[in-house]
Amino acid sequence: MAPSLFGKVKSKGRKWLQAAPRESSTPSPQTVLPTSSRPASQLATRPISQPTSSPPTSTDTNTSSLPSLQERLWNEAYDGVKASEPKLVGAYEKILSTELHGNDPSSVTPESTDNEIGETPGTRSGQMQQLVQAGLDRTQKQASIKRGIDEGLQAMQEVRRVVDKAVHAAPEAAVAWVGVCLGLEILSNPVTEARDNRKGIVYVLLRIEWYWNLVSLLLDENKAEQSSAGLRAQLEKHVVQLYEKLLAYQIKSVCLYHRNWAAVIGRDLWKIDDWAGQLNEIKEAEAAVERDMDQYNSEDSKIQLRKLIDVAGALEKQQEKRHQDDGDKQCLRDLRETDPRDDKTRIEDTKGGLLRDSYRWILDHADFQRFRDDPQSRLLWIKGDPGKGKTMLLCGIIDELKKGPNSLLSYFFCQATEAQLSNAASVLRGLIYLLILQQPSLISHVRSKHDVAGEKLFQGINVWVSLVEIFTDMLKDPTLKDAVLIIDALDECTTDRPKLLNFIIQSLTISSSRVKWIVSSRNWQDIEEKLGRTEQKVRLQLELNQDSISKAVDTYIECKVEELAGLKNYDKKTRDAVKNHLTSNADGTFLWVALVCKELADPKARKRHTLSRLQSFPPGLDSLYGRMIEHIRDSEDADLCKEVLAIASVVYRPVTLDELKVLAESLEDIDPDDLKDIIGSCGSFLTLRESVVYFVHQSAKDYLLSKASRHILPSGTAHQHHTLFSRSLAALSEALRRDIYGLSTPGFFIDQVSLPNPDPLSLIRYSCIYWVDHLVDSNPTSSHEDLQDSSVIHEFIQNKYLYWLESLSLLRSMSEGVRAVYKLEALVRNTRSQKLAELLRDARRFILSHKRPIEIAPLQTYASALVFSPERSLIRELFKKEEPNWMILKPRIEADWNACVQTLEGHGGSVSSVVFSADGQRLASGSGDKTVKIWDAATGACVQTLEGHGGSVRSVVFSADGQRLASGSGDNTVKIWDAATGACVQTLEGHGGSVKSVVFSADGQRLASGSDDNTVKIWDAATGECVQTLEGHGDWVRSVVFSADGQRLASGSDDKTVKIWDAATGECVQTLEGHGDWVRSVVFSADGQRLASGSDDKTVKIWDAATGECVHTLDFGRILFRLSFDPTTNSLLSTDIGLLNLDHPALQSAIDDQSTAITLRGVRHSGWGINTDGVWIVKDGKEMLWLPPDYRVEISAVVGSTVAIGCRSGPVLVMKFS
């Protein structure tokens, strides 16, 4: 850090620290603080605080014993850190003081704690030894509990052994080991600290024996003959500097672990989050010691120390492998939606097994051989009508290609009847999954995103974009050489098929990829239009290979007839007759043969009727389906069969027999065996697998909906949807109840829930998720009785809403519930049902506000969700009886819903910037975790995580058309992203400091950025060229904004001024002075006549943009970070605290202050308290009540069963529990 910059940081730091509590022990008069000429990262290298003896002479040093030398150097380093960073060490020593009394530092506050650690090495030695022993005892106990389940403990136990040995050898140097013991404790707990911090702790701890033994280099016995006293002094200096950096790193890690202490030292001032940078400083200090060691020490001593480094390196690799393996397993679990290998086995079993003679013809086909042997032929497209055997053909190809040397195959079978097998995203997930199983190194391409986003990487509306990026990177991987990717039944990919086709085509243009594709489909026009234009394809049309197909079908017929003959005991005459009829009428269609044979195999089909029944089957699939419909109409179970077919035709996923009985009134009381018979009586349209009803083939469903709907849906599909809605709602109203799985414990996590037997949700799983969708597709009018006050919907929400939410959580379907409530509200919006509309508005706010805790623990529906809802919430009032009876005193919450619709969680660091897209449908956020996230503003789902910055993201902004997003970062760059795909399209480099603010011009052609380098830059947003650099500010530029016409630009700076610039010439036309502190935000009114600025002097000033005159100064007594004018008027200014009318500046804000609270740590190990993450109220360690982010701990107190929480956003909550 440059000296001038440090001087700036120090001056800014004073302001941050003015309100901090005074330390109980102050630095001695001899303490030397850093000056502006000394980098902030450089720590003091000599003991300052109250030395107990005069500095040792050269003779003293040479004759010192190893223990005394270790004691002196470690204590010298500790005092050096204390001199350089007194506030940091003061907080650390207060933490140690609480530990001395056996208390947990997270359960007390900094203000209530005295610093009892001695000022001198002599007075603190005993305290440090006591702390080390207590730490060793704790880690030993944890190791005993975890032994056998955590192989990573071996490395930590090795560190513990070194500490124990060292403390016995040199007890006066215990100051070196307190941080090590606390570091071991941090690593043994499942906290969610910064990944770089945990990585650094592991690095330091595993090298601790090497650090400890460095002191031995200074002994005369280990020096080389030619070494001088000067070299020794330099080596000692560098050893002490290294020790200082090690101690500082450990101290900061401990303060971060106890977040309520980290707040005391000021995260911004000390840059406590720059763990990677601090670790690099440690490594640089190590290198300095090693350079001195090479010159000063003997070979034997160097060899011994390097052995210690080798051991540490081996242990570090062991730790890394353990974490890598765990991460890989979790990544694969989240990636897997289906295992295509299981799908292949199921399909082959369903179709009666794979016959090699039915597919081997293609292996000798000239087109297939050309595809296989020609490197330029990278796509084989097998196309044909339904029933031609495409799926079994591909199963055979897969089996044959597997036999090849070094074969790498990945495949996917699309099925329109299965939701998880009929969308483009699932196809890519399945292909990626199989590739990784065969070539594990490829998982790195998934992990790079999964490590940031977790399972949400594979959720949301932009999952396709993420998968395409991952798969494209995999295809470019040089280790993926000759893979073959196979997709069956492209026509049955009903969701995003055009995207999948485009991806296949684009992948063929990757020059570095040698991957080949095999796909199959029906003869559909949209597929023809896409694949037909591809030059690298080989087209194999089954209708043009009729002879080969017919021979394959003949082979299939022979096999099926043999099965029938054995099953029905056919004589030779019957067997030959069946074979001849099938051969004569099959017309090269496997499916026709399979359907006919299924009819003949029916137990009700008598052997003596075989020939006559055979004659009733017409050739051709449509004719056969028509004949099946006629047969159903003539059967005794005609009405039941038609009802089953009607339901199967309109449900959104295949249903189980239990679910089917709920949806069909006529099936309610039917015996399970009879129900199976009815499914079997539905011609050959349906099949039953593991008690789930499927269409035998997609063509069967297509026929029913397009050519037989008048028979099975005489009143139309809308009427059928309404029937299913009514049946579903009735079933839910009857079955739903509180704690339906009998979990009992409010904090029972969803991940720990196992299905009870019998499962009370088994009958209503389908209805629970899809009842609203059926209502929507029934096309109800605004006057429909279901949408009126006191309707069945109204009664359901009044009586069963919370039980429904609990069940949605158990079904892992809360997002579907959010969408359902939105759909209901939209349906009612245009009706006259005022009471129902108000109730649904409240229900929407309820589910949006509490979706997260209900997802985490289903029974939080009745705890956190109710307790933290407004007192006048309709849902809370209706379900008052469900509130926890173990809470005697509940927190006092605002009366009505505030402006906060929901809280979006997912960033791994503090969020520094948020912005809506112009249409309000998306929200972008920039974070200290170096990422940008794009959220669905309606559902709160994270739909994109944009990675690429090397530092914290300080500012994000959408272009006016919403197509692009810009981000400014601490890595001194601006990035422009495609908001739809998440691709980075430009990286703008040129600033010499962190970029604090970015903004697009209204036409999107230019981009402006303000930076810590005191400049504003204007960029061409299309080319990335810097067209203007505006200089004149004397300090950091925190905010920039274009006027609506793009002719002017305003900037706010830490130099306490606002400047207005001519955006074309770069000339400064106005400098607005008057603020008493940094200017954080500037904004033009829509007509450009006014300019507003917000400052750390806790005022907002309104300026005449033409004259530069200040026309209003609004004093709020707090800093406002967000300002924007209403686009329709100059008089309304939107701020952090609400909407202000500038024509009546004395009026109160329109919206209450709802600032976001900072989450701090509180803990209580017995009785009632707050857990270590500050997220749960716990009782005896069991999670009971989830705290919403706005109500998490800034400061807390626990007395018996009473918990008080002070929140950063203002309120103090007092809760008493039984």
Short mmCIF file of N, CA and C in Angstrom, two decimals, residues 206-321:
data_model
loop_
_atom_site.label_atom_id
_atom_site.label_comp_id
_atom_site.label_asym_id
_atom_site.label_seq_id
_atom_site.Cartn_x
_atom_site.Cartn_y
_atom_site.Cartn_z
N LEU A 206 -0.30 -26.05 9.82
CA LEU A 206 0.48 -27.21 9.40
C LEU A 206 1.98 -26.90 9.29
N ARG A 207 2.34 -25.62 9.27
CA ARG A 207 3.76 -25.24 9.23
C ARG A 207 4.27 -24.76 10.58
N ILE A 208 3.44 -24.94 11.60
CA ILE A 208 3.78 -24.33 12.87
C ILE A 208 5.06 -24.91 13.46
N GLU A 209 5.35 -26.19 13.25
CA GLU A 209 6.58 -26.77 13.79
C GLU A 209 7.81 -26.17 13.10
N TRP A 210 7.67 -25.89 11.81
CA TRP A 210 8.77 -25.25 11.09
C TRP A 210 9.01 -23.84 11.63
N TYR A 211 7.90 -23.09 11.82
CA TYR A 211 8.04 -21.74 12.36
C TYR A 211 8.72 -21.78 13.73
N TRP A 212 8.30 -22.71 14.57
CA TRP A 212 8.84 -22.82 15.93
C TRP A 212 10.34 -23.10 15.90
N ASN A 213 10.76 -23.97 15.03
CA ASN A 213 12.16 -24.39 15.00
C ASN A 213 13.06 -23.42 14.23
N LEU A 214 12.48 -22.40 13.61
CA LEU A 214 13.33 -21.40 12.95
C LEU A 214 14.31 -20.76 13.92
N VAL A 215 13.89 -20.63 15.20
CA VAL A 215 14.75 -19.98 16.18
C VAL A 215 16.08 -20.72 16.32
N SER A 216 16.05 -22.04 16.11
CA SER A 216 17.29 -22.81 16.25
C SER A 216 18.34 -22.39 15.23
N LEU A 217 17.92 -21.73 14.14
CA LEU A 217 18.88 -21.26 13.15
C LEU A 217 19.83 -20.22 13.73
N LEU A 218 19.38 -19.54 14.78
CA LEU A 218 20.17 -18.45 15.35
C LEU A 218 21.25 -18.95 16.31
N LEU A 219 21.19 -20.24 16.69
CA LEU A 219 22.21 -20.78 17.60
C LEU A 219 23.55 -20.93 16.87
N ASP A 220 24.62 -20.68 17.61
CA ASP A 220 25.94 -20.76 17.00
C ASP A 220 26.22 -22.11 16.37
N GLU A 221 25.70 -23.16 16.98
CA GLU A 221 26.01 -24.52 16.49
C GLU A 221 25.44 -24.78 15.09
N ASN A 222 24.48 -23.94 14.66
CA ASN A 222 23.84 -24.17 13.36
C ASN A 222 24.27 -23.17 12.29
N LYS A 223 25.24 -22.33 12.58
CA LYS A 223 25.64 -21.36 11.56
C LYS A 223 26.78 -21.93 10.73
N ALA A 224 26.88 -21.44 9.51
CA ALA A 224 28.00 -21.83 8.65
C ALA A 224 29.25 -21.09 9.10
N GLU A 225 30.43 -21.64 8.76
CA GLU A 225 31.70 -21.10 9.26
C GLU A 225 31.91 -19.65 8.84
N GLN A 226 31.52 -19.33 7.59
CA GLN A 226 31.82 -18.00 7.06
C GLN A 226 30.76 -16.96 7.44
N SER A 227 29.73 -17.32 8.21
CA SER A 227 28.64 -16.40 8.51
C SER A 227 29.09 -15.27 9.43
N SER A 228 28.48 -14.10 9.20
CA SER A 228 28.85 -12.91 9.97
C SER A 228 27.74 -12.56 10.95
N ALA A 229 28.13 -11.68 11.91
CA ALA A 229 27.13 -11.20 12.88
C ALA A 229 26.04 -10.40 12.20
N GLY A 230 26.38 -9.71 11.11
CA GLY A 230 25.39 -8.94 10.37
C GLY A 230 24.34 -9.83 9.74
N LEU A 231 24.79 -10.96 9.19
CA LEU A 231 23.84 -11.91 8.60
C LEU A 231 22.91 -12.46 9.68
N ARG A 232 23.49 -12.74 10.87
CA ARG A 232 22.66 -13.27 11.94
C ARG A 232 21.59 -12.26 12.37
N ALA A 233 21.98 -11.01 12.48
CA ALA A 233 21.03 -9.97 12.89
C ALA A 233 19.89 -9.83 11.88
N GLN A 234 20.28 -9.92 10.59
CA GLN A 234 19.25 -9.83 9.55
C GLN A 234 18.30 -11.02 9.61
N LEU A 235 18.85 -12.21 9.85
CA LEU A 235 18.02 -13.41 9.95
C LEU A 235 17.05 -13.28 11.13
N GLU A 236 17.56 -12.81 12.28
CA GLU A 236 16.69 -12.65 13.44
C GLU A 236 15.57 -11.65 13.16
N LYS A 237 15.93 -10.57 12.50
CA LYS A 237 14.93 -9.55 12.18
C LYS A 237 13.82 -10.14 11.31
N HIS A 238 14.21 -10.93 10.30
CA HIS A 238 13.21 -11.50 9.40
C HIS A 238 12.39 -12.59 10.08
N VAL A 239 13.00 -13.33 11.03
CA VAL A 239 12.23 -14.33 11.79
C VAL A 239 11.16 -13.62 12.62
N VAL A 240 11.53 -12.53 13.29
CA VAL A 240 10.57 -11.80 14.12
C VAL A 240 9.44 -11.22 13.25
N GLN A 241 9.82 -10.68 12.08
CA GLN A 241 8.78 -10.14 11.19
C GLN A 241 7.81 -11.23 10.74
N LEU A 242 8.34 -12.40 10.45
CA LEU A 242 7.47 -13.53 10.08
C LEU A 242 6.55 -13.88 11.25
N TYR A 243 7.10 -13.93 12.47
CA TYR A 243 6.28 -14.25 13.64
C TYR A 243 5.17 -13.21 13.83
N GLU A 244 5.49 -11.96 13.58
CA GLU A 244 4.47 -10.91 13.70
C GLU A 244 3.31 -11.15 12.75
N LYS A 245 3.64 -11.47 11.53
CA LYS A 245 2.59 -11.70 10.53
C LYS A 245 1.75 -12.95 10.88
N LEU A 246 2.42 -13.97 11.40
CA LEU A 246 1.70 -15.18 11.81
C LEU A 246 0.74 -14.87 12.95
N LEU A 247 1.23 -14.14 13.96
CA LEU A 247 0.39 -13.81 15.10
C LEU A 247 -0.77 -12.91 14.67
N ALA A 248 -0.50 -11.94 13.82
CA ALA A 248 -1.56 -11.04 13.36
C ALA A 248 -2.64 -11.81 12.61
N TYR A 249 -2.20 -12.76 11.78
CA TYR A 249 -3.17 -13.56 11.01
C TYR A 249 -4.05 -14.37 11.95
N GLN A 250 -3.44 -15.01 12.96
CA GLN A 250 -4.20 -15.81 13.91
C GLN A 250 -5.16 -14.93 14.72
N ILE A 251 -4.69 -13.78 15.13
CA ILE A 251 -5.51 -12.89 15.93
C ILE A 251 -6.73 -12.43 15.14
N LYS A 252 -6.52 -12.04 13.89
CA LYS A 252 -7.64 -11.60 13.05
C LYS A 252 -8.62 -12.73 12.80
N SER A 253 -8.09 -13.94 12.62
CA SER A 253 -8.97 -15.10 12.40
C SER A 253 -9.86 -15.35 13.61
N VAL A 254 -9.29 -15.23 14.80
CA VAL A 254 -10.07 -15.44 16.02
C VAL A 254 -11.14 -14.36 16.15
N CYS A 255 -10.78 -13.11 15.84
CA CYS A 255 -11.76 -12.02 15.92
C CYS A 255 -12.88 -12.20 14.89
N LEU A 256 -12.55 -12.71 13.72
CA LEU A 256 -13.58 -12.96 12.71
C LEU A 256 -14.52 -14.07 13.19
N TYR A 257 -13.91 -15.09 13.81
CA TYR A 257 -14.72 -16.23 14.29
C TYR A 257 -15.76 -15.75 15.30
N HIS A 258 -15.36 -14.81 16.15
CA HIS A 258 -16.30 -14.22 17.10
C HIS A 258 -16.70 -12.86 16.53
N ARG A 259 -17.73 -12.85 15.68
CA ARG A 259 -18.02 -11.67 14.87
C ARG A 259 -18.31 -10.42 15.68
N ASN A 260 -18.89 -10.59 16.88
CA ASN A 260 -19.18 -9.39 17.66
C ASN A 260 -17.91 -8.66 18.08
N TRP A 261 -16.74 -9.35 18.01
CA TRP A 261 -15.46 -8.69 18.30
C TRP A 261 -14.87 -8.10 17.04
N ALA A 262 -15.13 -8.74 15.91
CA ALA A 262 -14.62 -8.20 14.65
C ALA A 262 -15.21 -6.83 14.39
N ALA A 263 -16.47 -6.64 14.83
CA ALA A 263 -17.11 -5.34 14.62
C ALA A 263 -16.38 -4.24 15.37
N VAL A 264 -15.75 -4.59 16.49
CA VAL A 264 -15.06 -3.57 17.30
C VAL A 264 -13.85 -3.01 16.57
N ILE A 265 -13.10 -3.89 15.88
CA ILE A 265 -11.85 -3.41 15.28
C ILE A 265 -12.09 -2.75 13.94
N GLY A 266 -13.28 -2.87 13.36
CA GLY A 266 -13.56 -2.17 12.12
C GLY A 266 -13.08 -2.92 10.91
N ARG A 267 -13.98 -3.63 10.23
CA ARG A 267 -13.59 -4.49 9.10
C ARG A 267 -12.96 -3.67 7.97
N ASP A 268 -13.53 -2.48 7.69
CA ASP A 268 -13.01 -1.70 6.58
C ASP A 268 -11.58 -1.22 6.85
N LEU A 269 -11.33 -0.74 8.08
CA LEU A 269 -10.02 -0.16 8.39
C LEU A 269 -8.92 -1.20 8.28
N TRP A 270 -9.18 -2.37 8.83
CA TRP A 270 -8.10 -3.35 8.91
C TRP A 270 -8.10 -4.30 7.72
N LYS A 271 -9.03 -4.13 6.82
CA LYS A 271 -9.11 -5.01 5.64
C LYS A 271 -9.06 -6.47 6.07
N ILE A 272 -9.88 -6.77 7.09
CA ILE A 272 -9.82 -8.10 7.70
C ILE A 272 -10.25 -9.19 6.73
N ASP A 273 -10.96 -8.84 5.66
CA ASP A 273 -11.42 -9.86 4.72
C ASP A 273 -10.39 -10.22 3.66
N ASP A 274 -9.27 -9.49 3.59
CA ASP A 274 -8.27 -9.77 2.55
C ASP A 274 -7.37 -10.92 2.99
N TRP A 275 -7.96 -12.08 3.16
CA TRP A 275 -7.20 -13.22 3.69
C TRP A 275 -6.13 -13.69 2.72
N ALA A 276 -6.44 -13.66 1.44
CA ALA A 276 -5.45 -14.11 0.45
C ALA A 276 -4.23 -13.19 0.48
N GLY A 277 -4.49 -11.87 0.58
CA GLY A 277 -3.37 -10.94 0.62
C GLY A 277 -2.52 -11.12 1.86
N GLN A 278 -3.15 -11.35 3.01
CA GLN A 278 -2.40 -11.54 4.24
C GLN A 278 -1.59 -12.83 4.20
N LEU A 279 -2.16 -13.88 3.61
CA LEU A 279 -1.42 -15.13 3.49
C LEU A 279 -0.21 -14.96 2.57
N ASN A 280 -0.37 -14.17 1.52
CA ASN A 280 0.76 -13.89 0.63
C ASN A 280 1.87 -13.16 1.37
N GLU A 281 1.51 -12.26 2.28
CA GLU A 281 2.52 -11.55 3.06
C GLU A 281 3.29 -12.53 3.94
N ILE A 282 2.58 -13.51 4.50
CA ILE A 282 3.26 -14.54 5.31
C ILE A 282 4.24 -15.32 4.44
N LYS A 283 3.82 -15.68 3.25
CA LYS A 283 4.70 -16.45 2.36
C LYS A 283 5.91 -15.62 1.93
N GLU A 284 5.70 -14.32 1.73
CA GLU A 284 6.83 -13.45 1.39
C GLU A 284 7.82 -13.37 2.56
N ALA A 285 7.30 -13.31 3.78
CA ALA A 285 8.17 -13.28 4.96
C ALA A 285 8.91 -14.61 5.11
N GLU A 286 8.25 -15.73 4.79
CA GLU A 286 8.92 -17.03 4.81
C GLU A 286 10.09 -17.04 3.82
N ALA A 287 9.84 -16.49 2.64
CA ALA A 287 10.88 -16.47 1.61
C ALA A 287 12.09 -15.66 2.06
N ALA A 288 11.83 -14.54 2.77
CA ALA A 288 12.94 -13.72 3.27
C ALA A 288 13.79 -14.51 4.27
N VAL A 289 13.13 -15.26 5.15
CA VAL A 289 13.87 -16.08 6.12
C VAL A 289 14.69 -17.14 5.40
N GLU A 290 14.08 -17.78 4.40
CA GLU A 290 14.79 -18.85 3.68
C GLU A 290 16.01 -18.32 2.92
N ARG A 291 15.90 -17.09 2.40
CA ARG A 291 17.05 -16.49 1.71
C ARG A 291 18.20 -16.26 2.70
N ASP A 292 17.86 -15.75 3.90
CA ASP A 292 18.89 -15.54 4.92
C ASP A 292 19.47 -16.87 5.37
N MET A 293 18.61 -17.86 5.53
CA MET A 293 19.03 -19.17 6.00
C MET A 293 20.04 -19.79 5.04
N ASP A 294 19.81 -19.62 3.74
CA ASP A 294 20.74 -20.18 2.75
C ASP A 294 22.15 -19.61 2.92
N GLN A 295 22.25 -18.33 3.36
CA GLN A 295 23.57 -17.70 3.51
C GLN A 295 24.18 -17.95 4.88
N TYR A 296 23.36 -18.05 5.93
CA TYR A 296 23.90 -18.04 7.30
C TYR A 296 24.09 -19.44 7.87
N ASN A 297 23.25 -20.39 7.50
CA ASN A 297 23.22 -21.64 8.25
C ASN A 297 23.94 -22.79 7.56
N SER A 298 24.26 -23.80 8.40
CA SER A 298 24.92 -25.01 7.90
C SER A 298 23.94 -25.87 7.12
N GLU A 299 24.50 -26.75 6.28
CA GLU A 299 23.64 -27.60 5.45
C GLU A 299 22.79 -28.53 6.31
N ASP A 300 23.37 -29.08 7.40
CA ASP A 300 22.62 -30.00 8.24
C ASP A 300 21.37 -29.34 8.83
N SER A 301 21.54 -28.12 9.33
CA SER A 301 20.39 -27.43 9.94
C SER A 301 19.34 -27.12 8.88
N LYS A 302 19.77 -26.75 7.67
CA LYS A 302 18.80 -26.45 6.60
C LYS A 302 18.05 -27.70 6.20
N ILE A 303 18.76 -28.83 6.14
CA ILE A 303 18.11 -30.09 5.75
C ILE A 303 17.03 -30.47 6.76
N GLN A 304 17.34 -30.31 8.07
CA GLN A 304 16.38 -30.68 9.09
C GLN A 304 15.10 -29.82 9.00
N LEU A 305 15.29 -28.54 8.77
CA LEU A 305 14.11 -27.67 8.66
C LEU A 305 13.31 -27.95 7.39
N ARG A 306 14.00 -28.26 6.30
CA ARG A 306 13.27 -28.55 5.07
C ARG A 306 12.46 -29.85 5.16
N LYS A 307 12.93 -30.77 6.00
CA LYS A 307 12.14 -31.98 6.24
C LYS A 307 10.80 -31.63 6.89
N LEU A 308 10.85 -30.65 7.82
CA LEU A 308 9.61 -30.21 8.46
C LEU A 308 8.66 -29.60 7.44
N ILE A 309 9.20 -28.84 6.49
CA ILE A 309 8.38 -28.24 5.44
C ILE A 309 7.74 -29.34 4.59
N ASP A 310 8.52 -30.39 4.27
CA ASP A 310 7.99 -31.50 3.47
C ASP A 310 6.83 -32.18 4.19
N VAL A 311 6.99 -32.38 5.50
CA VAL A 311 5.91 -33.01 6.28
C VAL A 311 4.67 -32.13 6.25
N ALA A 312 4.87 -30.82 6.44
CA ALA A 312 3.73 -29.90 6.42
C ALA A 312 3.04 -29.92 5.06
N GLY A 313 3.84 -29.96 3.98
CA GLY A 313 3.26 -30.01 2.64
C GLY A 313 2.42 -31.25 2.42
N ALA A 314 2.91 -32.40 2.95
CA ALA A 314 2.17 -33.65 2.80
C ALA A 314 0.84 -33.59 3.56
N LEU A 315 0.89 -33.04 4.77
CA LEU A 315 -0.34 -32.92 5.55
C LEU A 315 -1.33 -31.96 4.88
N GLU A 316 -0.79 -30.88 4.28
CA GLU A 316 -1.66 -29.92 3.61
C GLU A 316 -2.35 -30.56 2.42
N LYS A 317 -1.60 -31.38 1.67
CA LYS A 317 -2.21 -32.07 0.53
C LYS A 317 -3.31 -33.02 0.99
N GLN A 318 -3.04 -33.67 2.15
CA GLN A 318 -4.05 -34.57 2.70
C GLN A 318 -5.34 -33.80 3.03
N GLN A 319 -5.16 -32.63 3.66
CA GLN A 319 -6.32 -31.81 3.98
C GLN A 319 -7.05 -31.36 2.72
N GLU A 320 -6.28 -30.90 1.72
CA GLU A 320 -6.89 -30.43 0.48
C GLU A 320 -7.66 -31.54 -0.22
N LYS A 321 -7.06 -32.75 -0.21
CA LYS A 321 -7.73 -33.87 -0.87
C LYS A 321 -9.03 -34.21 -0.16
#
